[in-house]
C-alpha positions in Angstrom: -5.0 -15.3 -32.7 -4.5 -13.4 -35.9 -1.8 -10.8 -36.2 -2.6 -8.9 -39.5 -0.5 -5.9 -38.7 2.8 -7.6 -38.0 4.4 -7.0 -41.4 3.6 -3.3 -41.3 5.0 -2.4 -37.9 8.5 -1.4 -36.9 9.8 -3.4 -33.9 10.8 -1.3 -30.9 14.1 -3.0 -30.8 15.0 -1.7 -34.3 13.8 1.8 -33.4 16.2 1.8 -30.5 19.1 -0.2 -31.9 21.3 2.9 -32.2 20.6 4.2 -28.7 22.8 3.7 -25.6 21.2 1.5 -22.9 22.3 2.9 -19.5 21.1 1.5 -16.2 19.0 3.9 -14.2 19.9 4.6 -10.6 16.6 3.7 -9.1 17.5 4.5 -5.5 16.1 3.0 -2.3 12.5 3.5 -1.3 10.9 1.1 1.2 11.7 -1.4 -0.1 8.5 -2.6 -1.5 10.1 -5.9 -2.7 10.9 -8.8 -0.5 13.8 -9.6 -2.8 15.3 -6.2 -2.4 18.7 -5.5 -0.8 20.2 -8.7 -2.2 17.4 -10.9 -0.8 18.8 -10.6 2.7 15.4 -11.4 4.1 16.1 -15.0 3.0 19.0 -15.1 5.5 17.6 -13.0 8.4 15.1 -14.1 11.0 11.6 -13.0 10.2 10.3 -10.1 12.2 8.2 -11.3 15.1 5.3 -9.3 16.4 4.5 -9.0 20.1 0.7 -8.8 19.6 0.6 -11.9 17.4 2.8 -13.9 19.7 0.7 -13.2 22.8 -2.5 -13.9 20.8 -1.0 -17.2 19.9 -0.4 -17.9 23.6 -3.9 -16.7 24.5 -5.5 -19.1 22.0 -5.0 -21.9 24.6 -7.4 -20.1 27.0 -11.1 -20.6 26.8 -12.9 -18.7 29.5 -16.7 -19.0 29.8 -17.3 -15.2 30.3 -18.2 -12.8 27.6 -16.4 -9.6 26.9 -19.0 -6.9 26.4 -17.0 -3.7 26.2 -16.5 -3.8 22.4 -16.3 -0.1 21.9 -13.5 0.2 24.5 -11.6 -2.8 23.1 -9.4 -1.0 20.6 -8.3 1.7 23.1 -5.8 -0.8 24.5 -4.1 1.2 27.2 -6.2 0.7 30.4 -6.0 4.4 31.4 -6.4 5.9 28.0 -8.8 8.8 27.6 -10.6 7.0 24.7 -11.1 3.9 26.7 -12.4 5.7 29.8 -14.8 7.7 27.7 -16.1 4.6 26.0 -16.5 2.9 29.4 -18.4 5.9 30.8 -20.9 5.8 27.9 -21.5 2.1 28.3 -22.0 2.5 32.1 -24.7 5.2 31.6 -26.5 3.0 29.1 -26.3 -0.2 31.2 -27.4 1.6 34.4 -30.5 3.0 32.7 -31.4 -0.3 31.1 -31.0 -2.2 34.4 -33.2 0.3 36.3 -35.9 0.0 33.7 -35.7 -3.7 33.9 -36.0 -3.6 37.7 -39.1 -1.6 37.4 -40.6 -3.8 34.7 -39.9 -7.1 36.7 -41.0 -5.6 40.0 -37.7 -6.1 41.7 -38.0 -2.5 42.8 -41.4 -0.9 43.5 -41.2 2.9 44.1 -44.5 4.6 45.0 -43.9 7.2 42.2 -42.2 5.5 39.2 -41.9 8.7 37.3 -40.2 10.5 40.2 -37.9 7.6 40.9 -36.9 7.4 37.2 -36.3 11.1 37.2 -34.1 10.9 40.3 -32.2 8.0 38.9 -31.5 9.7 35.7 -30.3 12.9 37.5 -27.9 10.9 39.6 -26.5 9.0 36.6 -26.0 12.3 34.7 -24.1 13.8 37.6 -21.9 10.8 37.9 -21.2 10.8 34.1 -20.1 14.4 34.1 -16.4 15.2 33.5 -16.4 16.9 36.9 -18.8 15.8 39.6 -20.3 18.3 42.0 -22.1 17.0 45.1 -24.6 16.6 46.5 -26.1 13.6 44.7 -29.7 14.4 45.3 -32.5 12.3 46.7 -33.2 8.8 45.2 -35.7 6.0 45.9 -34.1 3.6 48.5 -32.7 0.7 46.5 -29.5 -1.0 45.4 -29.2 1.6 42.6 -29.1 4.4 45.1 -26.6 2.5 47.3 -24.4 2.1 44.2 -24.6 5.7 43.2 -23.6 6.9 46.6 -20.5 4.7 46.4 -19.8 5.8 42.9 -19.9 9.5 43.8 -17.5 9.0 46.7 -15.2 7.1 44.4 -15.2 9.9 41.8 -14.4 12.5 44.5 -10.9 10.9 45.1 -9.0 8.6 47.3 -9.8 10.6 50.4 -13.4 9.6 49.9 -12.7 5.9 49.0 -13.6 4.7 52.5 -17.1 6.3 52.1 -17.4 4.5 48.8 -16.4 1.2 50.4 -18.9 1.7 53.1 -21.7 2.4 50.6 -20.9 -0.7 48.5 -20.5 -2.9 51.5 -24.0 -1.8 52.7 -25.3 -2.7 49.3 -23.9 -6.2 49.7 -25.6 -6.6 53.1 -29.0 -6.3 51.4 -31.0 -9.6 50.9 -30.0 -11.2 47.6 -33.4 -10.5 46.1 -32.8 -6.7 46.7 -29.4 -6.6 45.0 -29.7 -8.6 41.8 -28.5 -5.8 39.5 -25.6 -4.1 41.5 -24.0 -6.9 43.5 -21.5 -7.6 40.7 -20.8 -3.9 40.1 -20.2 -3.3 43.8 -17.9 -6.3 44.2 -15.9 -5.3 41.2 -15.5 -1.7 42.5 -14.4 -2.9 45.9 -11.7 -4.9 44.2 -10.6 -1.7 42.4 -10.4 0.2 45.7 -8.3 -2.6 47.2 -6.1 -2.6 44.1 -5.5 1.1 44.2 -4.6 0.9 47.9 -2.2 -1.9 47.2 -4.2 -4.4 49.3 -3.7 -8.1 48.4 -7.4 -8.8 49.0 -8.1 -7.1 45.6 -7.5 -10.4 43.8 -10.2 -12.1 45.9 -12.7 -9.4 45.2 -12.2 -9.9 41.4 -12.5 -13.7 41.8 -15.7 -13.1 43.7 -17.0 -10.9 40.9 -16.8 -13.8 38.5 -18.3 -16.2 41.0 -21.3 -14.0 41.6 -21.9 -13.4 37.9 -21.7 -17.1 37.3 -24.3 -17.7 40.0 -26.8 -15.7 38.0 -26.6 -12.1 39.4 -26.8 -9.4 36.7 -23.5 -8.5 34.9 -24.7 -6.0 32.4 -21.2 -4.5 31.8 -19.4 -7.8 31.5 -17.4 -7.1 34.6 -16.7 -10.8 35.1 -14.7 -10.8 31.9 -13.1 -7.4 32.8 -12.1 -8.7 36.2 -9.3 -10.9 34.8 -7.2 -7.9 33.7 -7.7 -6.1 37.0 -6.9 -9.3 39.0 -3.8 -9.7 36.9 -2.8 -6.1 37.7 -3.3 -6.7 41.3 -1.0 -9.8 41.2 1.6 -7.9 39.3 1.6 -5.1 41.8 2.0 -7.7 44.6 5.1 -9.1 42.8 3.4 -12.2 41.4 4.0 -12.1 37.7 3.6 -15.9 37.4 0.0 -15.4 38.6 -0.6 -12.3 36.5 0.5 -13.9 33.2 -2.4 -16.4 32.8 -4.9 -13.8 33.9 -3.8 -11.3 31.3 -3.8 -14.0 28.6 -7.3 -15.0 29.6 -8.3 -11.3 29.4 -6.9 -11.3 25.9 -8.6 -14.5 24.9 -11.9 -12.8 25.8 -11.1 -10.2 23.2 -9.8 -7.3 25.4 -6.7 -6.2 23.5 -5.6 -3.9 26.3 -4.0 -7.0 27.7 -1.4 -6.9 24.8 0.1 -3.8 26.5 -0.4 -5.0 30.0 1.5 -8.2 29.4 4.7 -6.2 28.6 4.8 -5.3 32.3 5.7 -8.9 33.1 9.0 -8.7 31.1 11.8 -7.9 33.5 14.3 -6.6 31.0 12.0 -4.8 28.6 13.3 -1.5 27.2 10.8 1.3 27.9 9.5 3.2 24.9 9.2 7.0 25.2 5.6 8.2 24.9 4.1 4.8 25.6 2.5 3.5 28.8 5.3 1.2 30.0 4.0 0.1 33.4 7.5 0.6 34.9 10.6 2.7 34.8 11.1 5.3 32.1 13.9 5.0 29.5 15.8 7.7 31.3 15.5 5.9 34.6 16.7 2.6 33.1 19.7 4.2 31.6 20.7 5.4 35.1 20.3 2.0 36.7 22.9 1.1 39.3 24.7 -2.3 39.2 22.4 -3.4 42.0 19.4 -2.5 39.9 20.8 -4.4 36.9 21.4 -7.4 39.1 17.7 -7.3 40.3 16.6 -7.5 36.6 18.8 -10.6 36.2 17.2 -12.1 39.3 13.8 -11.5 37.9 14.8 -13.1 34.6 16.0 -16.2 36.4 12.6 -16.4 38.1 10.9 -16.0 34.8 13.0 -18.8 33.3 11.7 -21.2 35.9 8.1 -20.5 35.1 6.8 -22.1 31.9 4.5 -19.3 30.8 6.8 -16.4 31.8 9.6 -18.1 30.0 7.6 -18.2 26.8 6.6 -14.5 27.2 10.2 -13.4 27.7 11.3 -15.4 24.7 8.7 -13.9 22.3 9.3 -10.4 23.7 13.0 -10.8 22.9 12.1 -11.9 19.4 9.6 -9.1 18.9 12.2 -6.5 19.8 15.6 -7.8 19.0 15.0 -9.0 15.4 14.5 -5.3 14.6 18.1 -4.7 15.6 19.3 -7.7 13.6 17.5 -6.1 10.6 19.8 -3.1 11.0 17.2 -0.6 12.2 19.7 0.6 14.8 22.8 0.0 12.8 23.8 -2.9 15.0 24.7 -6.5 14.0 26.3 -9.6 15.5 25.9 -10.8 19.0 23.0 -9.4 20.9 23.5 -9.0 24.6 19.9 -9.6 25.5 19.7 -12.8 23.5 23.0 -14.0 24.9 21.9 -13.4 28.5 18.5 -15.1 28.1 20.0 -18.2 26.5 22.6 -18.4 29.2 20.0 -18.1 32.0 18.0 -20.8 30.4 21.0 -23.2 30.3 21.7 -22.5 33.9 18.1 -23.2 34.9 17.2 -26.8 35.4 14.1 -27.1 33.3 11.5 -29.8 34.0 9.6 -29.1 30.8 10.1 -27.0 27.7 7.5 -25.6 25.4 8.1 -23.5 22.2 11.7 -24.6 22.0 11.7 -23.5 18.3 11.3 -19.9 19.5 14.4 -20.3 21.6 16.1 -21.6 18.5 15.0 -18.4 16.8 16.6 -16.4 19.6 19.9 -18.3 18.9 19.5 -17.7 15.1 18.8 -13.9 15.7 22.0 -13.9 17.8 24.0 -15.5 14.9 24.6 -18.7 16.8 23.3 -21.2 14.3 24.6 -24.3 16.1 22.7 -23.3 19.2 19.6 -22.7 17.1 19.9 -26.2 15.7 20.2 -27.6 19.3 17.0 -25.9 20.4 15.3 -27.0 17.3 15.9 -30.7 18.2 13.7 -30.1 21.3 10.9 -28.5 19.4 7.6 -29.7 18.0 8.9 -30.6 14.5 5.6 -29.8 12.8 5.1 -26.3 14.3 5.3 -23.5 11.7 8.1 -21.7 13.5 10.0 -24.9 13.7 9.6 -25.6 10.0 10.6 -22.1 9.1 13.8 -22.3 11.3 14.6 -25.7 9.9 14.4 -24.2 6.4 16.7 -21.4 7.3 19.3 -23.8 8.7 19.0 -26.2 5.7 19.5 -23.4 3.3 22.6 -22.4 5.2 23.9 -25.9 4.8 23.2 -25.8 1.0 20.3 -28.1 1.1 18.0 -26.1 -1.0 15.5 -28.9 -1.8 15.1 -29.7 1.9 14.9 -26.0 2.7 12.1 -25.6 0.2 10.1 -28.5 1.5 10.4 -27.3 5.1 9.4 -23.7 4.1 6.4 -25.0 2.2 5.1 -26.7 5.3 5.6 -23.5 7.3 3.9 -21.5 4.6 0.8 -23.7 4.8 0.4 -22.7 8.5 1.2 -19.1 8.0 -1.2 -18.1 5.2 -2.9 -15.6 7.4 -2.2 -14.3 10.9 -5.3 -16.2 12.1 -3.7 -19.5 10.8 -0.7 -18.8 13.0 -2.2 -17.5 16.2 -5.5 -19.5 16.3 -6.8 -16.6 18.3 -10.5 -16.3 17.8 -12.2 -14.1 20.4 -15.9 -13.7 20.6 -15.4 -10.0 19.7 -14.4 -9.6 16.1 -10.7 -8.6 15.7 -10.3 -5.1 14.4 -6.8 -4.6 15.6 -4.0 -3.3 13.4 -2.0 -6.5 13.4 -0.2 -6.8 10.1 -1.8 -9.2 7.7 -0.1 -8.1 4.5 3.2 -6.7 3.4 4.2 -3.4 4.9 6.4 -0.9 3.2 9.8 -0.6 4.8 11.6 -3.2 6.8 8.5 -4.8 8.3 6.8 -7.8 6.7 3.9 -9.7 8.1 4.3 -13.4 8.8 2.2 -14.5 5.8 4.2 -12.2 3.5 7.6 -13.1 4.9 6.7 -16.8 4.7 5.7 -16.4 1.1 8.9 -14.3 0.4 11.1 -17.1 1.8 9.4 -19.8 -0.1 9.3 -17.8 -3.3 13.0 -16.9 -3.0 13.9 -20.5 -2.5 11.9 -21.4 -5.6 13.8 -18.7 -7.5 17.1 -20.1 -6.3 16.1 -23.5 -7.5 15.1 -22.1 -10.9 11.5 -23.1 -10.3 10.2 -19.9 -11.8 6.5 -20.6 -12.2 6.4 -21.8 -8.6 8.2 -18.6 -7.5 5.7 -16.5 -9.3 2.8 -18.5 -7.9 4.1 -18.2 -4.3 4.8 -14.5 -4.5 1.5 -13.8 -6.0 -0.5 -15.8 -3.5 1.5 -14.5 -0.6 0.6 -10.9 -1.5 4.1 -9.9 -2.6 3.0 -8.3 -5.8 6.2 -6.5 -6.7 8.2 -9.7 -6.3 5.7 -11.5 -8.4 5.9 -8.8 -11.0 9.7 -9.1 -11.1 9.4 -12.8 -12.0 6.6 -12.1 -14.5 8.3 -9.3 -16.3 12.0 -10.2 -16.1 12.4 -14.0 -15.5 9.6 -15.8 -17.3 9.4 -15.8 -21.1 6.3 -13.9 -22.4 4.7 -17.1 -23.6 5.3 -18.8 -20.2 3.6 -15.9 -18.5 0.7 -16.0 -21.0 0.2 -19.7 -20.4 0.1 -19.1 -16.6 -2.4 -16.2 -16.9 -4.6 -18.1 -19.3 -4.6 -21.2 -17.0 -5.3 -19.1 -13.9 -8.4 -17.6 -15.7 -9.8 -21.2 -15.9 -9.2 -22.2 -12.3 -12.0 -22.2 -9.8 -11.8 -20.4 -6.5 -11.1 -22.9 -3.8 -9.2 -25.4 -5.9 -7.0 -27.7 -4.0 -3.4 -26.6 -3.3 -0.6 -28.5 -4.8 0.4 -31.7 -3.0 3.7 -30.1 -1.9 1.6 -27.1 -0.6 3.8 -24.4 -2.1 0.9 -22.4 -3.5 -2.6 -21.4 -2.6 -5.6 -21.7 -4.8 -6.5 -19.0 -7.3 -5.3 -15.5 -6.2 -7.8 -12.8 -5.5 -9.6 -11.1 -8.4 -7.6 -7.9 -8.2 -4.2 -9.6 -8.4 -5.4 -11.8 -11.3 -6.6 -8.8 -13.2 -3.4 -6.9 -12.5 -1.3 -9.8 -13.7 -3.4 -9.9 -17.0 -2.7 -6.2 -17.5 1.0 -6.6 -16.7 1.1 -9.3 -19.4 -0.7 -7.0 -21.8 1.9 -4.2 -21.3 4.7 -6.7 -21.6 3.4 -8.0 -25.0 3.2 -4.3 -26.2 6.8 -3.9 -25.2 7.6 -6.9 -27.3 5.6 -5.5 -30.3 3.0 -8.3 -30.0 0.1 -5.9 -30.3 -2.6 -8.3 -31.4 -1.7 -10.7 -28.6 -1.6 -7.8 -26.1 -5.1 -6.4 -26.9 -7.2 -9.0 -24.9 -5.2 -8.4 -21.8 -5.3 -4.6 -21.7 -7.5 -2.7 -19.3 -10.1 -0.3 -20.5 -9.8 2.4 -21.8 -6.2 1.5 -22.8 -7.4 -1.4 -25.0 -8.9 1.4 -27.2 -5.7 3.5 -26.8 -3.6 0.6 -28.0 -5.8 0.3 -31.0 -5.2 3.9 -31.9 -1.5 3.4 -31.3 -1.4 0.4 -33.6 -3.4 2.2 -36.3 -0.9 5.1 -36.2 2.1 2.7 -36.5 0.5 0.9 -39.3 -0.1 4.1 -41.3 3.4 5.4 -40.5 4.9 2.2 -41.8 2.8 2.2 -45.0 5.2 3.4 -47.7 2.3 3.7 -50.2 1.0 6.8 -48.3 2.4 10.3 -48.8 5.4 11.2 -46.6 3.4 14.0 -44.9 0.7 11.6 -43.9 3.2 9.0 -42.7 5.0 11.7 -40.7 1.8 12.8 -39.0 1.1 9.1 -38.1 4.6 8.7 -36.6 4.0 11.8 -34.5 0.6 10.6 -33.3 2.1 7.3 -32.3 4.9 9.2 -30.5 2.4 11.4 -28.7 0.5 8.3 -27.5 3.7 6.6 -26.4 4.7 9.6 -24.4 1.4 10.4 -22.6 -0.1 6.9 -22.4 3.1 5.0 -22.4 3.0 4.0 -18.8 -0.4 2.4 -19.3 0.5 0.9 -22.6 4.0 -0.5 -22.1 5.2 0.6 -18.6 6.9 -2.0 -16.5 5.2 -2.8 -13.2 8.4 -2.6 -11.2 11.8 -1.3 -12.3 12.5 0.6 -14.4 9.2 2.4 -14.8 7.3 1.7 -11.6 3.7 1.3 -12.8 2.9 -0.2 -9.4 3.2 3.3 -7.9 2.1 5.1 -11.0 5.7 6.2 -11.4 5.6 8.1 -8.1 8.9 6.6 -6.9 11.5 4.3 -8.3 11.5 0.6 -7.4 14.5 -1.3 -6.3 16.4 -2.5 -9.3 16.3 -6.2 -8.5 17.8 -7.0 -11.9 20.9 -4.9 -11.3 21.4 -6.4 -7.9 21.1 -10.0 -9.1 23.3 -9.5 -12.1 26.0 -7.6 -10.3 25.9 -9.9 -7.2 26.0 -6.8 -4.9 24.1 -3.7 -3.9 24.8 -0.4 -2.1 23.1 0.6 1.1 23.4 3.4 3.6 24.3 2.6 7.1 24.3 4.8 10.2 27.0 4.5 12.8 27.7 7.0 15.6 25.3 9.5 14.1 27.0 9.4 10.7 25.9 7.8 7.4 28.1 6.0 4.9 27.6 4.0 1.7 28.7 0.4 1.8 28.7 -2.3 -0.9 27.1 -5.5 0.2 27.1 -8.9 -1.5 23.7 -10.3 -2.2 22.4 -13.1 0.0 20.0 -14.9 -2.4 22.2 -16.0 -5.4 20.5 -16.2 -8.8 20.8 -19.4 -10.8 22.5 -19.5 -14.2 19.1 -19.9 -15.8 17.8 -16.8 -14.1 20.8 -14.7 -15.2 20.3 -16.0 -18.8 16.6 -15.0 -18.7 17.4 -11.5 -17.3 19.6 -10.9 -20.4 16.9 -12.2 -22.7 14.2 -10.1 -21.1 15.9 -6.7 -21.0 13.9 -3.6 -21.2 15.0 -1.5 -24.2 16.2 1.0 -23.1 16.7 0.0 -19.5 16.0 3.4 -18.0 13.1 4.8 -15.9 10.1 5.9 -18.0 11.7 4.1 -20.9 8.6 4.7 -23.1 9.6 8.4 -23.2 12.7 7.4 -25.2 10.5 5.3 -27.4 8.3 8.3 -28.0 11.3 10.4 -28.9 12.5 7.8 -31.4 9.0 7.6 -33.0 8.9 11.4 -33.3 12.3 11.5 -34.9 10.9 9.0 -37.5 8.4 11.6 -38.3 11.1 14.3 -38.5 13.0 12.2 -41.1 10.0 12.5 -43.4 9.3 16.2 -43.0 10.8 19.0 -45.2 13.6 21.2 -43.8 12.6 24.6 -42.4 9.0 23.6 -41.5 7.4 24.5 -38.2 6.1 20.9 -38.1 9.7 19.7 -38.2 10.8 22.1 -35.4 7.7 21.1 -33.3 8.5 17.4 -33.8 12.1 17.7 -32.8 11.4 20.0 -29.9 8.8 17.5 -28.4 11.2 14.6 -29.0 13.9 16.4 -27.1 11.7 17.5 -24.2 10.6 13.8 -23.8 14.1 12.4 -23.9 16.4 15.0 -22.3 15.7 13.9 -18.7 16.0 10.2 -19.6 19.1 10.2 -21.9 21.0 13.4 -22.4 23.3 12.0 -25.1 20.3 11.1 -27.3 18.7 14.5 -26.6 22.0 16.2 -27.6 21.9 14.3 -30.9 18.3 15.5 -31.5 19.3 19.1 -30.8 22.0 19.0 -33.5 19.2 18.3 -36.0 17.6 21.6 -35.1 20.7 23.6 -36.2 21.0 21.6 -39.4 17.4 21.5 -40.6 15.2 24.2 -39.0 17.2 27.0 -37.5 15.1 29.8 -38.9 11.7 28.5 -37.7 10.1 30.2 -34.7 10.7 27.2 -32.5 14.1 26.6 -34.0 15.2 30.2 -33.1 13.8 29.8 -29.6 15.7 26.5 -29.1 19.0 27.8 -30.4 18.7 30.9 -28.2 18.1 28.8 -25.1 20.5 26.2 -26.3 18.0 23.6 -25.3 14.5 22.5 -26.0 11.7 24.9 -25.0 8.4 24.4 -23.3 6.4 25.6 -26.3 3.9 23.9 -28.6 3.9 23.9 -32.4 1.2 23.0 -34.9 1.1 19.3 -34.4 1.6 19.2 -30.7 -1.1 21.9 -30.3 -3.5 19.7 -32.3 -2.7 16.6 -30.2 -2.9 18.5 -27.0 -6.3 19.9 -28.0 -7.6 16.5 -29.0 -6.7 14.8 -25.7 -5.9 15.5 -22.1 -2.3 14.5 -21.7 -1.2 13.1 -18.4 2.3 13.8 -17.2 4.0 10.6 -16.3 
């Protein structure tokens, strides 16, 4: 690649050699980097998610029924208004379709089809109304009329439930040929009445619902599938959580995500959440529990420990709730009473079999008991992703970084997506809000957290290309950007980007499985653009051009042309000064897109909207500052970083410094370019005053000492100009334009960045 302009251009480093290089206080926001806060995520347990864990357990269930209530699926709470509304609409549609089919097939033969249809539609409309108003009205004598009579009585309230039961039992007494369409519906509703009355027979009605549907009777609403959840609720109300658990998981396996909430009812020591359907005591009631009530919860936990499925549910619920506390969300740390009690109960229980021992190991790890975590790990399936991940954590604690990386790579292969982890594949497409990518703040999805752990281990081992690759493929863009901008040499990054462009989608992963195939197109394009801006920062303009995104490839060309003219000593001083100012203007108003860093200090990833965590500062200093909340008060504490950088990484951080290392650093570059123009202009000119004023405006919020130095030039060289007088009167730079800035402003639409 030719670089014909190199000998004409003034390197940025020389422009800024006389300027101070302060570190910016980037502040905390998010964070949006997995490596932030000293890389503590590499030490902490990952955050487990209740919905993912129960989906993982549900993947072992393969019921034959089909869940048909797709539109009600995402309204997970069973009694939610959205869910009830969706069910009502589906019921109207199914009832009408069944009636038309019965007419078409001759299963019902009213003497006046039009009248019968009109009566049926009127009855269904009345039943679908928000408030029902009897009477129902005459209908052709059939199973549909029987069902409607029962439905009206049911809608009128529990004092009419016996009437509903009588109507539906009468329907079931019809010959089978006369009740093809509503037998399943009636049986299901008889189960609901029994459930609401607290009768143990409810479970049998729901079991019969499935048997009748399996025999071939119509099930147009998918009530056979829906019956699992209702039977589970019946068993739970009867005090049989061990029977309810597999039923709820079967309901979930069918695709009904309301089971995710219902399953929480089976956890004896769950903490209620205000504003959420908790299926049990409220938070205020729990806080007022007597010692006897607390003892009852312990008794229930012991019973759960003896049941294989309940034991697994309690374990994953603890992980899904207590890891939040370990992360510091509630200002707590150290031993966790809930973790401690559960592990004690398990030790006291004589277990005949143990599944998911690795998750019990994670409970011990969350509790800070690493020896206990290792003991549980010995009982686990060694190849399970959670076991590999836990083993990696323990190996890293023991200083075995190579082994830790190998174990984490195995875990990462099984955690590339949430589907890889849960193996949950319902017939109904999953449109839940389960996290499948990094989330701002403390929460990270399993795929992102796994990538973060593996990438950080690669970084600790000075395997920088592998670190970039893992972060990039794991969706941790800001962490990948840190490695790309601050750790790799520019030519290393260029070689990686060029090689990635030649890869084919679907290429095999490396033998050690630490990276995926080619990243998605967006991240690949973003990395190319990041490289282009980095090459601009290093004054490699010709190299940068092919990697710039439009229209900034054209802007870069104008910038380079201006720099070339400015550096050409054969041109008149006035022309050169104008070129310096044009380059300065471009650097100020297109600087983010031309040379801005993706992460700290500039924050291109957020278009400069907020500062990124200064990973460089954390890793160089070996510590960071965070705010903690205790007893309702906040305080600043200094914390040592958890993920230590290698000597090689620290050396590279020095070599790849941003000059200057401050937020929106290109504004200072713009100011320096403008002052180059000022050096060529005659004293007392409005162009000189305009140039200095603009330079000062651009720099004063970035580096006040440099701005003060610029201001001194005003008094020395242009105090009598219009802008000079205005600046001296204000004792600062003024928000006014002059001849050159007015021209540049008219020729373009500057964007404040």
